[in-house]
CSV table of C-alpha atoms in Angstrom, one decimal:
chain,number,residue,atom,x,y,z
A,1,MET,CA,0.0,0.0,0.0
A,2,THR,CA,1.3,3.5,-0.9
A,3,LYS,CA,2.0,5.7,2.1
A,4,LYS,CA,1.5,9.4,2.3
A,5,ILE,CA,4.9,10.9,3.0
A,6,VAL,CA,5.0,14.3,4.9
A,7,VAL,CA,7.5,16.9,5.9
A,8,THR,CA,7.6,17.5,9.6
A,9,GLY,CA,10.9,19.5,10.0
A,10,ILE,CA,13.0,21.9,8.1
A,11,GLY,CA,16.5,23.4,8.7
A,12,ALA,CA,19.0,25.4,6.6
A,13,THR,CA,22.0,27.6,6.8
A,14,SER,CA,22.2,29.6,3.5
A,15,PRO,CA,23.5,32.9,2.0
A,16,LEU,CA,20.2,34.5,3.1
A,17,GLY,CA,20.1,33.3,6.7
A,18,GLY,CA,21.3,31.0,9.4
A,19,THR,CA,18.0,29.1,9.7
A,20,ALA,CA,15.3,28.0,7.3
A,21,GLN,CA,12.9,30.6,8.5
A,22,ASP,CA,15.4,33.4,8.4
A,23,SER,CA,16.4,32.4,4.8
A,24,TRP,CA,12.7,32.3,3.8
A,25,LYS,CA,11.9,35.7,5.3
A,26,ALA,CA,14.9,37.3,3.5
A,27,LEU,CA,13.9,35.6,0.3
A,28,LEU,CA,10.3,36.9,0.5
A,29,ALA,CA,11.7,40.4,1.2
A,30,GLY,CA,13.7,40.3,-2.0
A,31,GLU,CA,17.1,40.3,-0.4
A,32,SER,CA,20.3,39.1,-2.0
A,33,GLY,CA,22.8,36.8,-0.2
A,34,ILE,CA,25.5,37.5,-2.8
A,35,THR,CA,28.5,39.7,-1.6
A,36,ALA,CA,32.0,40.5,-2.5
A,37,LEU,CA,34.7,38.1,-1.2
A,38,GLU,CA,37.1,39.7,1.2
A,39,GLN,CA,39.5,36.8,1.7
A,40,ASP,CA,43.1,37.6,0.9
A,41,TRP,CA,43.3,34.7,-1.6
A,42,VAL,CA,41.0,36.6,-4.0
A,43,GLU,CA,43.8,39.1,-4.8
A,44,LYS,CA,46.6,36.6,-4.2
A,45,TYR,CA,45.4,34.5,-7.1
A,46,ASP,CA,44.0,37.4,-9.1
A,47,LEU,CA,40.7,35.6,-9.5
A,48,PRO,CA,38.4,36.7,-12.3
A,49,VAL,CA,35.4,36.3,-10.1
A,50,LYS,CA,35.5,38.1,-6.8
A,51,PHE,CA,32.1,37.4,-5.2
A,52,ALA,CA,29.9,34.5,-4.1
A,53,GLY,CA,27.0,33.6,-1.8
A,54,GLN,CA,28.7,32.9,1.5
A,55,ALA,CA,26.6,31.2,4.2
A,56,LYS,CA,25.3,33.7,6.8
A,57,VAL,CA,26.3,31.4,9.7
A,58,GLN,CA,29.7,29.6,9.6
A,59,GLY,CA,30.4,26.4,11.5
A,60,HIS,CA,32.7,27.9,14.2
A,61,GLU,CA,29.9,30.4,15.1
A,62,VAL,CA,27.5,27.7,16.3
A,63,LEU,CA,29.3,24.4,16.7
A,64,GLU,CA,31.4,23.2,19.6
A,65,ARG,CA,35.1,23.7,18.9
A,66,VAL,CA,35.8,19.9,18.9
A,67,GLU,CA,33.0,19.5,16.3
A,68,TRP,CA,34.1,22.1,13.8
A,69,LYS,CA,37.8,21.1,14.1
A,70,ARG,CA,36.9,17.6,13.1
A,71,LEU,CA,34.5,18.4,10.3
A,72,ASP,CA,35.0,19.9,6.8
A,73,PRO,CA,32.9,23.0,6.3
A,74,SER,CA,30.5,21.0,4.2
A,75,SER,CA,29.8,18.6,7.1
A,76,GLN,CA,29.6,21.6,9.5
A,77,PHE,CA,26.8,23.1,7.4
A,78,ALA,CA,25.0,19.8,7.2
A,79,LEU,CA,25.1,19.2,10.9
A,80,ILE,CA,23.8,22.7,11.6
A,81,SER,CA,20.9,22.4,9.3
A,82,ALA,CA,20.1,18.8,10.4
A,83,ARG,CA,20.0,19.7,14.0
A,84,GLU,CA,17.6,22.6,13.2
A,85,ALA,CA,15.3,20.3,11.2
A,86,TRP,CA,15.3,17.6,13.8
A,87,ALA,CA,14.4,20.1,16.6
A,88,ASP,CA,11.8,21.6,14.3
A,89,ALA,CA,10.3,18.1,13.9
A,90,GLY,CA,10.0,17.9,17.7
A,91,ALA,CA,13.1,15.6,18.1
A,92,PRO,CA,11.0,12.5,17.4
A,93,ASP,CA,11.3,9.8,20.0
A,94,VAL,CA,12.0,7.0,17.5
A,95,ASP,CA,14.1,3.9,17.8
A,96,PRO,CA,17.4,4.8,16.0
A,97,ILE,CA,17.1,1.6,13.9
A,98,ARG,CA,14.0,3.1,12.3
A,99,VAL,CA,15.7,6.5,11.4
A,100,GLY,CA,17.5,6.8,8.1
A,101,VAL,CA,19.7,9.5,6.5
A,102,ASP,CA,19.6,10.3,2.8
A,103,TYR,CA,22.1,13.1,2.3
A,104,SER,CA,24.1,14.5,-0.5
A,105,THR,CA,26.9,16.7,-1.7
A,106,GLY,CA,28.1,17.6,-5.2
A,107,ILE,CA,31.8,17.7,-4.4
A,108,GLY,CA,32.4,16.8,-0.7
A,109,GLY,CA,35.2,17.9,1.6
A,110,LEU,CA,37.1,20.1,-0.8
A,111,TRP,CA,38.6,22.5,1.7
A,112,THR,CA,40.0,19.5,3.7
A,113,LEU,CA,41.5,17.9,0.6
A,114,LEU,CA,43.2,21.0,-0.8
A,115,ASP,CA,44.4,22.2,2.6
A,116,ALA,CA,46.0,18.7,3.2
A,117,TRP,CA,47.6,18.9,-0.2
A,118,ASP,CA,49.1,22.3,0.6
A,119,THR,CA,50.3,20.9,4.0
A,120,LEU,CA,51.9,17.9,2.3
A,121,ARG,CA,53.8,20.0,-0.3
A,122,GLU,CA,54.9,22.7,2.2
A,123,LYS,CA,55.5,20.8,5.4
A,124,GLY,CA,55.8,17.1,4.5
A,125,PRO,CA,53.7,14.0,5.2
A,126,ARG,CA,54.1,14.0,9.0
A,127,ARG,CA,52.1,17.2,9.2
A,128,VAL,CA,49.1,15.9,7.3
A,129,LEU,CA,46.2,15.4,9.8
A,130,PRO,CA,45.1,11.9,10.6
A,131,MET,CA,41.5,13.0,10.3
A,132,THR,CA,42.0,14.1,6.7
A,133,ILE,CA,40.3,11.2,5.0
A,134,PRO,CA,37.3,11.0,7.3
A,135,MET,CA,36.8,14.8,6.8
A,136,LEU,CA,37.1,14.8,3.0
A,137,MET,CA,35.1,11.7,2.0
A,138,PRO,CA,31.7,12.6,0.4
A,139,ASN,CA,29.7,10.5,2.9
A,140,ALA,CA,31.2,12.5,5.9
A,141,ALA,CA,28.1,14.7,6.1
A,142,SER,CA,25.6,11.8,6.2
A,143,ALA,CA,27.9,10.0,8.7
A,144,ALA,CA,28.1,13.1,11.0
A,145,ILE,CA,24.3,13.5,11.0
A,146,SER,CA,23.8,9.8,11.5
A,147,MET,CA,26.0,9.7,14.6
A,148,ASN,CA,24.6,12.9,16.0
A,149,ILE,CA,20.8,12.3,15.8
A,150,PRO,CA,21.4,9.1,15.9
A,151,SER,CA,20.3,7.1,12.9
A,152,ARG,CA,21.0,3.4,12.5
A,153,ALA,CA,18.6,2.3,9.8
A,154,TYR,CA,21.0,3.5,7.1
A,155,ALA,CA,23.1,6.6,6.1
A,156,ARG,CA,23.4,7.0,2.4
A,157,THR,CA,25.0,9.6,0.2
A,158,ASP,CA,23.9,10.8,-3.2
A,159,VAL,CA,26.5,12.5,-5.4
A,160,SER,CA,25.0,13.7,-8.7
A,161,ALA,CA,26.4,17.2,-9.0
A,162,CYS,CA,23.7,19.9,-8.7
A,163,ALA,CA,20.9,17.4,-8.7
A,164,SER,CA,22.3,15.6,-5.6
A,165,SER,CA,20.0,16.8,-2.8
A,166,THR,CA,16.8,16.6,-4.9
A,167,GLU,CA,17.8,13.0,-5.7
A,168,ALA,CA,18.4,12.4,-2.0
A,169,ILE,CA,14.8,13.6,-1.2
A,170,ALA,CA,13.4,11.5,-4.0
A,171,ASN,CA,15.3,8.5,-2.6
A,172,ALA,CA,14.0,9.2,0.9
A,173,TYR,CA,10.5,8.9,-0.4
A,174,ASP,CA,11.2,5.5,-1.9
A,175,HIS,CA,13.0,4.3,1.3
A,176,ILE,CA,10.0,5.2,3.5
A,177,GLN,CA,7.6,3.5,1.0
A,178,GLN,CA,9.8,0.4,1.1
A,179,GLY,CA,9.7,0.3,4.9
A,180,LEU,CA,13.4,0.8,5.4
A,181,ALA,CA,12.8,3.6,8.0
A,182,ASP,CA,9.9,5.3,9.7
A,183,VAL,CA,11.7,8.7,9.8
A,184,VAL,CA,14.3,10.0,7.3
A,185,ILE,CA,16.6,13.0,7.4
A,186,ALA,CA,17.2,14.2,3.9
A,187,GLY,CA,19.0,17.0,2.3
A,188,GLY,CA,22.3,18.3,1.0
A,189,THR,CA,25.3,20.5,1.6
A,190,GLU,CA,28.2,22.2,-0.2
A,191,ALA,CA,31.2,24.3,0.8
A,192,VAL,CA,33.4,25.1,-2.2
A,193,ILE,CA,33.9,28.8,-2.1
A,194,HIS,CA,37.6,28.3,-2.6
A,195,PRO,CA,40.0,29.7,-5.2
A,196,MET,CA,40.4,26.4,-7.1
A,197,PRO,CA,36.7,25.8,-8.0
A,198,ILE,CA,36.2,29.5,-8.6
A,199,ALA,CA,39.1,29.5,-11.0
A,200,SER,CA,37.8,26.3,-12.7
A,201,PHE,CA,34.2,27.4,-13.0
A,202,ALA,CA,35.4,30.8,-14.4
A,203,ALA,CA,37.6,29.0,-16.9
A,204,MET,CA,34.5,27.2,-18.1
A,205,GLN,CA,32.8,30.5,-18.6
A,206,ALA,CA,30.1,29.2,-16.2
A,207,LEU,CA,30.3,32.0,-13.6
A,208,SER,CA,28.9,35.5,-13.8
A,209,LYS,CA,31.7,38.1,-13.8
A,210,ARG,CA,29.7,41.1,-12.5
A,211,ASN,CA,32.3,42.0,-9.9
A,212,ASP,CA,31.0,45.6,-9.9
A,213,SER,CA,27.5,44.4,-8.8
A,214,PRO,CA,27.5,41.1,-6.9
A,215,ALA,CA,24.0,41.4,-5.6
A,216,THR,CA,22.6,41.6,-9.1
A,217,ALA,CA,24.9,39.1,-10.8
A,218,SER,CA,22.5,36.1,-10.6
A,219,ARG,CA,19.8,37.0,-13.2
A,220,PRO,CA,17.7,33.9,-14.1
A,221,PHE,CA,15.7,34.3,-17.4
A,222,ASP,CA,17.1,37.8,-17.9
A,223,THR,CA,18.5,38.8,-21.4
A,224,SER,CA,21.7,39.9,-19.7
A,225,ARG,CA,22.3,36.7,-17.7
A,226,ASP,CA,26.0,35.7,-18.0
A,227,GLY,CA,26.5,32.8,-15.6
A,228,PHE,CA,25.7,31.4,-12.2
A,229,VAL,CA,27.0,32.6,-8.8
A,230,LEU,CA,28.7,30.1,-6.5
A,231,GLY,CA,26.9,29.6,-3.1
A,232,GLU,CA,27.4,27.5,0.0
A,233,GLY,CA,25.4,26.1,2.8
A,234,ALA,CA,23.1,23.2,3.6
A,235,ALA,CA,19.4,22.4,3.9
A,236,THR,CA,17.6,19.5,5.6
A,237,ILE,CA,14.1,18.2,5.8
A,238,VAL,CA,12.6,15.5,8.1
A,239,LEU,CA,10.2,13.1,6.4
A,240,GLU,CA,7.9,10.4,7.7
A,241,SER,CA,4.7,8.7,6.8
A,242,GLU,CA,1.5,10.6,7.6
A,243,GLU,CA,0.4,7.8,9.9
A,244,HIS,CA,3.6,8.0,11.9
A,245,ALA,CA,3.5,11.8,12.1
A,246,LEU,CA,-0.1,12.0,13.2
A,247,ALA,CA,0.5,9.3,15.8
A,248,ARG,CA,3.1,11.4,17.5
A,249,GLY,CA,1.2,14.7,17.0
A,250,ALA,CA,3.7,16.3,14.7
A,251,HIS,CA,3.2,19.5,12.8
A,252,ILE,CA,3.1,18.9,9.1
A,253,TYR,CA,4.4,21.4,6.6
A,254,ALA,CA,3.5,19.7,3.3
A,255,GLU,CA,3.3,16.3,1.6
A,256,LEU,CA,6.1,14.9,-0.4
A,257,ALA,CA,4.0,13.6,-3.2
A,258,GLY,CA,6.6,12.1,-5.5
A,259,GLY,CA,10.1,12.3,-7.0
A,260,ALA,CA,12.0,11.1,-10.0
A,261,VAL,CA,15.4,11.0,-11.6
A,262,THR,CA,16.5,10.7,-15.2
A,263,SER,CA,19.7,11.1,-17.2
A,264,ASP,CA,20.3,13.2,-20.4
A,265,SER,CA,23.1,11.0,-21.6
A,266,TYR,CA,24.1,14.0,-23.7
A,267,HIS,CA,27.1,16.0,-22.4
A,268,ILE,CA,29.2,16.2,-19.2
A,269,THR,CA,28.4,19.9,-18.6
A,270,ALA,CA,25.8,21.1,-21.1
A,271,PRO,CA,22.1,20.2,-20.7
A,272,ASP,CA,20.3,18.5,-23.5
A,273,PRO,CA,19.0,21.7,-25.3
A,274,GLU,CA,15.7,20.0,-26.1
A,275,GLY,CA,15.1,19.1,-22.4
A,276,SER,CA,13.5,15.7,-23.2
A,277,ALA,CA,15.0,13.8,-20.2
A,278,ALA,CA,14.3,16.7,-17.8
A,279,ALA,CA,10.7,16.6,-19.0
A,280,ARG,CA,10.5,12.9,-18.4
A,281,ALA,CA,11.7,13.5,-14.8
A,282,MET,CA,8.9,16.0,-14.2
A,283,LEU,CA,6.3,13.7,-15.7
A,284,ALA,CA,7.5,10.8,-13.6
A,285,ALA,CA,7.4,12.8,-10.4
A,286,LEU,CA,3.9,13.9,-11.2
A,287,ALA,CA,2.8,10.4,-12.1
A,288,GLN,CA,4.1,9.2,-8.7
A,289,ALA,CA,2.1,12.0,-7.1
A,290,GLY,CA,-1.0,10.7,-9.0
A,291,ALA,CA,-1.2,14.1,-10.8
A,292,VAL,CA,-1.1,15.5,-14.3
A,293,PRO,CA,0.6,18.7,-15.5
A,294,SER,CA,-2.5,20.8,-15.3
A,295,ASP,CA,-2.7,20.1,-11.6
A,296,VAL,CA,0.5,22.1,-10.9
A,297,ASP,CA,0.2,25.5,-9.2
A,298,HIS,CA,3.8,26.5,-8.7
A,299,ILE,CA,7.3,25.7,-10.0
A,300,ASN,CA,10.6,26.4,-8.3
A,301,ALA,CA,12.9,26.3,-11.4
A,302,HIS,CA,16.5,25.2,-11.4
A,303,ALA,CA,17.3,28.4,-13.3
A,304,THR,CA,21.0,29.0,-12.7
A,305,SER,CA,21.2,32.2,-14.8
A,306,THR,CA,23.4,30.6,-17.5
A,307,PRO,CA,22.5,31.4,-21.1
A,308,VAL,CA,22.1,27.8,-22.2
A,309,GLY,CA,20.7,26.3,-19.0
A,310,ASP,CA,17.7,28.6,-18.6
A,311,ILE,CA,16.5,28.2,-22.2
A,312,ALA,CA,16.9,24.4,-21.9
A,313,GLU,CA,14.8,24.3,-18.8
A,314,TYR,CA,12.1,26.4,-20.4
A,315,ARG,CA,12.0,24.0,-23.3
A,316,SER,CA,11.6,21.1,-20.9
A,317,LEU,CA,8.8,22.9,-19.1
A,318,LEU,CA,7.0,23.6,-22.4
A,319,ARG,CA,7.2,19.9,-23.2
A,320,VAL,CA,5.5,19.0,-20.0
A,321,PHE,CA,3.0,21.8,-19.4
A,322,GLY,CA,2.2,23.0,-22.9
A,323,ASP,CA,-0.6,25.5,-23.0
A,324,HIS,CA,-0.9,25.3,-19.2
A,325,LEU,CA,2.6,26.7,-18.6
A,326,PRO,CA,1.6,30.5,-18.8
A,327,ASN,CA,-0.8,29.9,-15.9
A,328,ILE,CA,1.9,28.6,-13.5
A,329,PRO,CA,3.9,31.1,-11.4
A,330,VAL,CA,7.6,30.3,-11.6
A,331,SER,CA,10.2,31.3,-9.0
A,332,ALA,CA,13.9,31.2,-9.6
A,333,THR,CA,15.4,31.5,-6.1
A,334,LYS,CA,19.1,31.2,-7.1
A,335,ALA,CA,18.9,34.8,-8.0
A,336,ALA,CA,19.0,35.5,-4.3
A,337,THR,CA,21.0,32.6,-3.0
A,338,GLY,CA,23.5,31.7,-5.7
A,339,HIS,CA,24.0,28.1,-6.6
A,340,LEU,CA,24.7,25.8,-3.7
A,341,LEU,CA,25.6,22.9,-6.1
A,342,GLY,CA,24.9,19.7,-4.0
A,343,GLY,CA,22.9,21.6,-1.4
A,344,THR,CA,20.8,23.7,-3.8
A,345,GLY,CA,18.0,21.2,-4.4
A,346,ALA,CA,17.3,20.7,-0.7
A,347,LEU,CA,17.2,24.5,-0.1
A,348,GLU,CA,14.8,25.0,-3.0
A,349,ALA,CA,12.7,22.1,-1.7
A,350,ILE,CA,12.3,24.0,1.5
A,351,PHE,CA,11.4,27.2,-0.4
A,352,THR,CA,8.8,25.1,-2.3
A,353,ILE,CA,7.4,23.6,0.9
A,354,LEU,CA,7.1,27.0,2.6
A,355,ALA,CA,5.5,28.5,-0.6
A,356,LEU,CA,2.8,25.9,-0.2
A,357,HIS,CA,2.6,26.1,3.5
A,358,GLU,CA,2.2,29.9,3.5
A,359,ARG,CA,0.6,30.1,0.1
A,360,MET,CA,3.1,32.6,-1.1
A,361,ALA,CA,5.4,32.2,-4.2
A,362,PRO,CA,8.8,33.8,-3.5
A,363,PRO,CA,10.2,36.4,-5.8
A,364,THR,CA,12.9,36.2,-8.5
A,365,ILE,CA,15.1,39.2,-8.0
A,366,ASN,CA,17.2,40.9,-10.7
A,367,LEU,CA,14.9,40.2,-13.6
A,368,THR,CA,14.9,43.6,-15.5
A,369,GLU,CA,14.4,42.4,-19.0
A,370,GLN,CA,12.9,38.9,-19.5
A,371,ASP,CA,14.3,36.9,-22.3
A,372,PRO,CA,11.6,36.8,-25.0
A,373,GLU,CA,12.5,33.2,-25.7
A,374,ILE,CA,11.5,32.3,-22.2
A,375,PRO,CA,7.9,33.6,-21.8
A,376,LEU,CA,7.3,32.2,-18.4
A,377,ASP,CA,5.1,33.8,-15.7
A,378,VAL,CA,8.1,34.6,-13.5
A,379,VAL,CA,7.3,35.9,-10.0
A,380,THR,CA,9.2,39.1,-9.4
A,381,THR,CA,7.5,40.2,-6.1
A,382,ALA,CA,6.2,37.7,-3.5
A,383,ARG,CA,2.8,36.6,-4.9
A,384,PRO,CA,-0.1,34.8,-3.0
A,385,LEU,CA,-1.0,31.4,-4.3
A,386,ARG,CA,-4.7,30.5,-4.8
A,387,ASP,CA,-6.9,29.0,-2.1
A,388,GLY,CA,-7.6,25.2,-2.0
A,389,PRO,CA,-5.2,22.3,-2.4
A,390,LEU,CA,-1.9,23.2,-4.1
A,391,LEU,CA,0.7,21.1,-6.0
A,392,ALA,CA,4.2,22.3,-6.8
A,393,ILE,CA,7.4,20.9,-8.3
A,394,SER,CA,11.1,21.7,-7.7
A,395,ASN,CA,13.6,21.0,-10.4
A,396,SER,CA,17.3,20.3,-10.2
A,397,PHE,CA,19.7,19.5,-13.0
A,398,GLY,CA,23.4,18.7,-12.7
A,399,PHE,CA,26.6,18.2,-14.6
A,400,GLY,CA,26.7,14.7,-16.1
A,401,GLY,CA,23.2,15.1,-17.3
A,402,HIS,CA,21.5,14.3,-14.0
A,403,ASN,CA,17.9,15.4,-13.6
A,404,ALA,CA,15.9,15.2,-10.4
A,405,VAL,CA,12.4,16.5,-9.6
A,406,VAL,CA,10.3,16.4,-6.5
A,407,ALA,CA,6.6,17.2,-6.2
A,408,PHE,CA,5.0,18.6,-3.0
A,409,ARG,CA,1.3,19.1,-2.0
A,410,SER,CA,-0.1,21.5,0.5
A,411,TYR,CA,-1.3,20.0,3.7
A,412,ASP,CA,-3.9,21.3,6.2
A,413,ASN,CA,-3.1,20.3,9.7
């Protein structure tokens, strides 16, 4: 029998705020989390891009010293957001063998890896920290969450570039349906605001170079969009069956109605320009939700602000929604947060959940001249959603041709 899966807790640390609710409030207010980088390495390496979406709250500000010293920043962000989500869910009194973790990252402990390499070259092998491997491995974040909550059903890690955390949420849906856990902590994290990935992304011509105006650099669907903005942070949701949540009197934000994953099998970095596989992911997520395209009331688009990515997503949306597409309000929240890579899908899932919960579509900032080839109904100021039951999807697409989509329904407690 298919179970109804619901969201009972949310947590985040993002460029907009140190909690999920603070991030949401800043998003609704039209704020930008993109700022100039002030680290000395920006000038040292003469980086062509000098700004990013840095997390409002860093690990050393809220974690115990012994914790942040033994965790890469990516795991620090994950632990901060997971603790918030778990507390928000009421810290469920659940046997740990019935609690699972589906977590993700696009790159993993990059700061730890590159710092260790610098230490090896400059000081020799005896100065490399013994905790280097446990800190840099991609599953470090899920392990840290699992040991902290605790969770003993399983602790899995999804690594599928920018689709990672949406895929993790879709997998959590399946794992609860399969009976592998009663409660699942799902989400994603990333911490790669470092000179090497900035230099690499810039060399690919993937990043915006608006050094003179960081806050307006991420411009999804705008005619002047010139690339994405790198962001960092983590976001986490707590999922469980409706029956389990009601039995313990939990507050329910929304229903996770479905999720799906597909592959372009087209190019390692560029999306399929026709968007056929992305469209299949949306249709599969809706089918799992028992819905059809005309049921959808809101879309949180992947919309990275790249010239090729935004138009490819529009084409995929047109394939799915056809004549209904102009009726759907679309939000592109990376305009405010930047692109958190492996953490971005989970953060945007939270924004989608709260859009349904509060019946308010968040704005897309920095849209001054909409690309005429992308005639979407883009939300530019916070807009109320209609009364009655609501259905929304959140899209994530990643390097390697990974496509992941989740569908959420509003829920009346």
